[in-house]
Structure formats: C-alpha cells, structure tokens
mmCIF file of C-alpha atoms in Angstrom:
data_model
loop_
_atom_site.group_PDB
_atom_site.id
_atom_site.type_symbol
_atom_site.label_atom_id
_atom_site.label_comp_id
_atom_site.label_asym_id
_atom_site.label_seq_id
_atom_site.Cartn_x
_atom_site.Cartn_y
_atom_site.Cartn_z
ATOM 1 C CA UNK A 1 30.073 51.092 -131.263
ATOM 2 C CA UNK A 2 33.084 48.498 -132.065
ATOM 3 C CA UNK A 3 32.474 45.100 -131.413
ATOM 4 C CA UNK A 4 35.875 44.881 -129.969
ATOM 5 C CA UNK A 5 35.943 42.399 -126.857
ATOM 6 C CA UNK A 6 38.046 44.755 -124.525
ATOM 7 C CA UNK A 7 36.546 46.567 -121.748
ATOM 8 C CA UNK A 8 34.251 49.716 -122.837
ATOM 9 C CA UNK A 9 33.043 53.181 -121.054
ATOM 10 C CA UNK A 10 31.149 56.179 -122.441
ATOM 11 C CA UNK A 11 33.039 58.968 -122.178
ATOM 12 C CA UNK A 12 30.389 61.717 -122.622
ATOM 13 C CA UNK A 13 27.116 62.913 -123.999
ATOM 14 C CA UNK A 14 27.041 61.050 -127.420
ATOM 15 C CA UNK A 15 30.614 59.616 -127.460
ATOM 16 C CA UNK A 16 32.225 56.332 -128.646
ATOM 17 C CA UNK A 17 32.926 53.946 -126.484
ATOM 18 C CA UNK A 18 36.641 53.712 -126.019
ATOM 19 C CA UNK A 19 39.197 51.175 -125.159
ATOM 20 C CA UNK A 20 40.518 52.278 -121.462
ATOM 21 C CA UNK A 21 44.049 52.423 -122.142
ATOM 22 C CA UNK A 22 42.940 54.263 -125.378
ATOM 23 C CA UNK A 23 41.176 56.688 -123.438
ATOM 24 C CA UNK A 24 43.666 57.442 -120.467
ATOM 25 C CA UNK A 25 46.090 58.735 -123.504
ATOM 26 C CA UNK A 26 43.293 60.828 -125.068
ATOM 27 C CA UNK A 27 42.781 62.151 -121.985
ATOM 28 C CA UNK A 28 46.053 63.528 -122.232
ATOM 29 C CA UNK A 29 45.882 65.727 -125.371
ATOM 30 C CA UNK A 30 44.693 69.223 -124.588
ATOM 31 C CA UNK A 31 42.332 70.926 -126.566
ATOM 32 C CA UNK A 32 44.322 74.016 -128.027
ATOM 33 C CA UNK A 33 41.316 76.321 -128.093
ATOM 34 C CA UNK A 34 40.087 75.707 -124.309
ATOM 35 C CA UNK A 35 43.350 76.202 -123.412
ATOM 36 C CA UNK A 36 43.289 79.447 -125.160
ATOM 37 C CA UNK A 37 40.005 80.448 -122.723
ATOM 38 C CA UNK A 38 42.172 79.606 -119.520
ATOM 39 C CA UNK A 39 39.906 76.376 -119.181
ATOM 40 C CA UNK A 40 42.306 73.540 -120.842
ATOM 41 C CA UNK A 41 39.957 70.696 -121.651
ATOM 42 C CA UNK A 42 40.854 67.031 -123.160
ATOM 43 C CA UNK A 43 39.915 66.007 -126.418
ATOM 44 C CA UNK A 44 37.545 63.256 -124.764
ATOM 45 C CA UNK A 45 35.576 65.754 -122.561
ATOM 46 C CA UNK A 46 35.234 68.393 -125.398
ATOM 47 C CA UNK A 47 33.664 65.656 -127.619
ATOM 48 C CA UNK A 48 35.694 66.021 -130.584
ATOM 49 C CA UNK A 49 36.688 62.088 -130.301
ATOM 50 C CA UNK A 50 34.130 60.438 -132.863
ATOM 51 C CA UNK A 51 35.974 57.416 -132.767
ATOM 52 C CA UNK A 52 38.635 55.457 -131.318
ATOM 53 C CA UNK A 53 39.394 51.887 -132.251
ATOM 54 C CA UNK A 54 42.631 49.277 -131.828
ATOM 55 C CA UNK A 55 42.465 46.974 -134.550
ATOM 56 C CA UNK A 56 45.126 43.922 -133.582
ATOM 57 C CA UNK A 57 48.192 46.148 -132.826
ATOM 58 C CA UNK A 58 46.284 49.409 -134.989
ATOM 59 C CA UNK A 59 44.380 52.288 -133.452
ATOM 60 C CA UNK A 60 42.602 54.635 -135.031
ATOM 61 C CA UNK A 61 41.324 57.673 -133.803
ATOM 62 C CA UNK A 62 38.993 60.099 -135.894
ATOM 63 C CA UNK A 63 38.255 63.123 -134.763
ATOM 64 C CA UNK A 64 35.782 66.075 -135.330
ATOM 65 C CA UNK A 65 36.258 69.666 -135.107
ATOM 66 C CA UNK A 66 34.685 72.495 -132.896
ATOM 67 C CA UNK A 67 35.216 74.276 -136.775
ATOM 68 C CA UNK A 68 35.024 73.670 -140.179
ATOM 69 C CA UNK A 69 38.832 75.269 -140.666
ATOM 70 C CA UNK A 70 40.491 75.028 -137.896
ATOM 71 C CA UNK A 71 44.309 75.551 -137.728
ATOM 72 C CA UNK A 72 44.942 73.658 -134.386
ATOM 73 C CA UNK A 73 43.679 70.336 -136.335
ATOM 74 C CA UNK A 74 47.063 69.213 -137.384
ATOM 75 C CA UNK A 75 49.032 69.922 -134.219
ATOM 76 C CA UNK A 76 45.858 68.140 -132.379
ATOM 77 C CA UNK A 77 46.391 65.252 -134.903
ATOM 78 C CA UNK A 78 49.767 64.521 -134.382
ATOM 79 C CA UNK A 79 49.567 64.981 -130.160
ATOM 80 C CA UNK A 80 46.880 61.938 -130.614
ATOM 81 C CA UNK A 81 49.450 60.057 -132.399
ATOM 82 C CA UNK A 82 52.296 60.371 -129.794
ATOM 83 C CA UNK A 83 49.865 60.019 -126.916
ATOM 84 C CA UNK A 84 49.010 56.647 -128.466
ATOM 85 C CA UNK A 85 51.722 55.279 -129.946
ATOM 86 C CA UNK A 86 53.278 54.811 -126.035
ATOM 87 C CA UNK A 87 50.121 52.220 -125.262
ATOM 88 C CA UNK A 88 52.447 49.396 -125.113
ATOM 89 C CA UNK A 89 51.439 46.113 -127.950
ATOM 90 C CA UNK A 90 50.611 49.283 -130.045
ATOM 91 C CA UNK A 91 52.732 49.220 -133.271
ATOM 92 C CA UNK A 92 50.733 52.461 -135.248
ATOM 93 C CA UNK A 93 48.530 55.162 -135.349
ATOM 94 C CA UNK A 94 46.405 56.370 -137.494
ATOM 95 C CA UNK A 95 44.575 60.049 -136.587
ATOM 96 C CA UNK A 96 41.935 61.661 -139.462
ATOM 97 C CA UNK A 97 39.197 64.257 -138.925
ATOM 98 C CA UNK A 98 35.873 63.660 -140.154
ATOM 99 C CA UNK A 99 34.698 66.860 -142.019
ATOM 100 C CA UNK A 100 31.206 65.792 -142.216
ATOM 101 C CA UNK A 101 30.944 65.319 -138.363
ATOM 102 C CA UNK A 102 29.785 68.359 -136.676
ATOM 103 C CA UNK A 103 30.861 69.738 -133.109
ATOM 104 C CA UNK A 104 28.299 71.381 -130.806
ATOM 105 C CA UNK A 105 28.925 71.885 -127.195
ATOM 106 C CA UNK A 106 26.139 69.395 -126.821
ATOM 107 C CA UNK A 107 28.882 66.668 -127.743
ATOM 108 C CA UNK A 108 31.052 67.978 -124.238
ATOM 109 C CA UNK A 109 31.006 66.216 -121.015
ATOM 110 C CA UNK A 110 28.973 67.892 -118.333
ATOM 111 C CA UNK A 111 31.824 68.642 -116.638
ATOM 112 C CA UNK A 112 33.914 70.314 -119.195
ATOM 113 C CA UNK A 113 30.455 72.424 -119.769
ATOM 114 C CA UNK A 114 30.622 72.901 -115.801
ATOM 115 C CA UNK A 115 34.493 74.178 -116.332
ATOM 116 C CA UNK A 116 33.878 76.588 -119.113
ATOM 117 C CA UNK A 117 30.277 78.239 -117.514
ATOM 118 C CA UNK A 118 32.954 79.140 -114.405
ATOM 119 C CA UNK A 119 34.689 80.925 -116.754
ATOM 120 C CA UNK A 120 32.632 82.920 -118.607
ATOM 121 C CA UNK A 121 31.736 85.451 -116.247
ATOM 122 C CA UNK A 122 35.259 86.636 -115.249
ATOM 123 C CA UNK A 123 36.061 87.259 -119.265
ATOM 124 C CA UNK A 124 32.805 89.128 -119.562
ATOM 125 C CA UNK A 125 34.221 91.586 -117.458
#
C-alpha cells in the first residue's frame, strides 16, 4: 500500500488500495473477456488492478492479466488511460501490465464471483 495521504478503500479480495476518484474511473473500464460471457465486469472487481497510484499530477496504474497472452491487454491499457486522464489536476497516465503477477479468480470481488456463478448454468445448457 502507497503512503499517499488521500482517502483509501479496498476494493476486493487482495487489492490495492486506491485513490477514490482513481477508482470511480477504473470502475468504468470493462473487462473485455466478461463481457464476452454476457457478465461485463470492471477491471477493479475482476482483480486485475495490482496497482493504482497518483504521484503529484501522475497516476499509474499496473495491471495483471486473467492470461499470460492476452490480446485484449492493449485495448484494456489504453481504456485505463482515457478513463483517467479526465480526473481533473491529472496531467498523465501511465498504464503497464505486470507479467509476473498472476490472476486467479481468487483476486475477484465476491460480487463479480456472485455475477459470473449466475451465469454459468444457462451457458451449460
């Protein structure tokens, strides 16, 4: 965790602690393959936010992948970026993925893992 003075919340099981305004616009950026299963989920509730920081007028957002190759990562990058860059006082972005950091669907919110169980049933059939 940052030990940036602004107001922090958890946003799910084993996530950063993000900046409010920070997280509001993450919230906004849909990720591509739950949207695919008919359950679109933010970044922030499928866990694949490892870190989001401002620094002065600066954020930086890293984020992890639900796959070592995945082809949505650049289109996913680059929705972070807008999303941010309209926090007002904030003059760049900077969006990388951390290779290294691994995705499991332990790292989702319980409700995203609520939204997707609801799901799974009808495409079984």
């Amino acid at each position: 965790m940052s030990d940036h003075p602004a107001p922090w919340r958890r946003t799910g099981v084993d996530a950063p602690a993000i900046d409010d305004d920070i997280s509001a616009a993450l919230r906004t950026v849909i990720d591509p393959c739950s949207a695919a299963t008919g359950s679109p989920l933010n970044l922030l509730d499928m866990g694949l936010v490892r870190r989001a920081e401002r620094i002065g007028s600066r954020v930086e957002v890293e984020l992890r992948l639900t796959a070592p190759i995945c082809w949505n990562a650049a289109p996913m990058m680059e929705a972070v970026e807008q999303a941010v860059s309209r926090i007002p006082d904030v003059d760049s972005v900077a969006c990388t993925v951390d290779h290294g950091m691994e995705w499991t669907p332990a790292n989702m919110t319980a409700e995203a893992k609520r939204r997707l169980q609801l799901i799974r049933p009808v495409q079984a059939r």
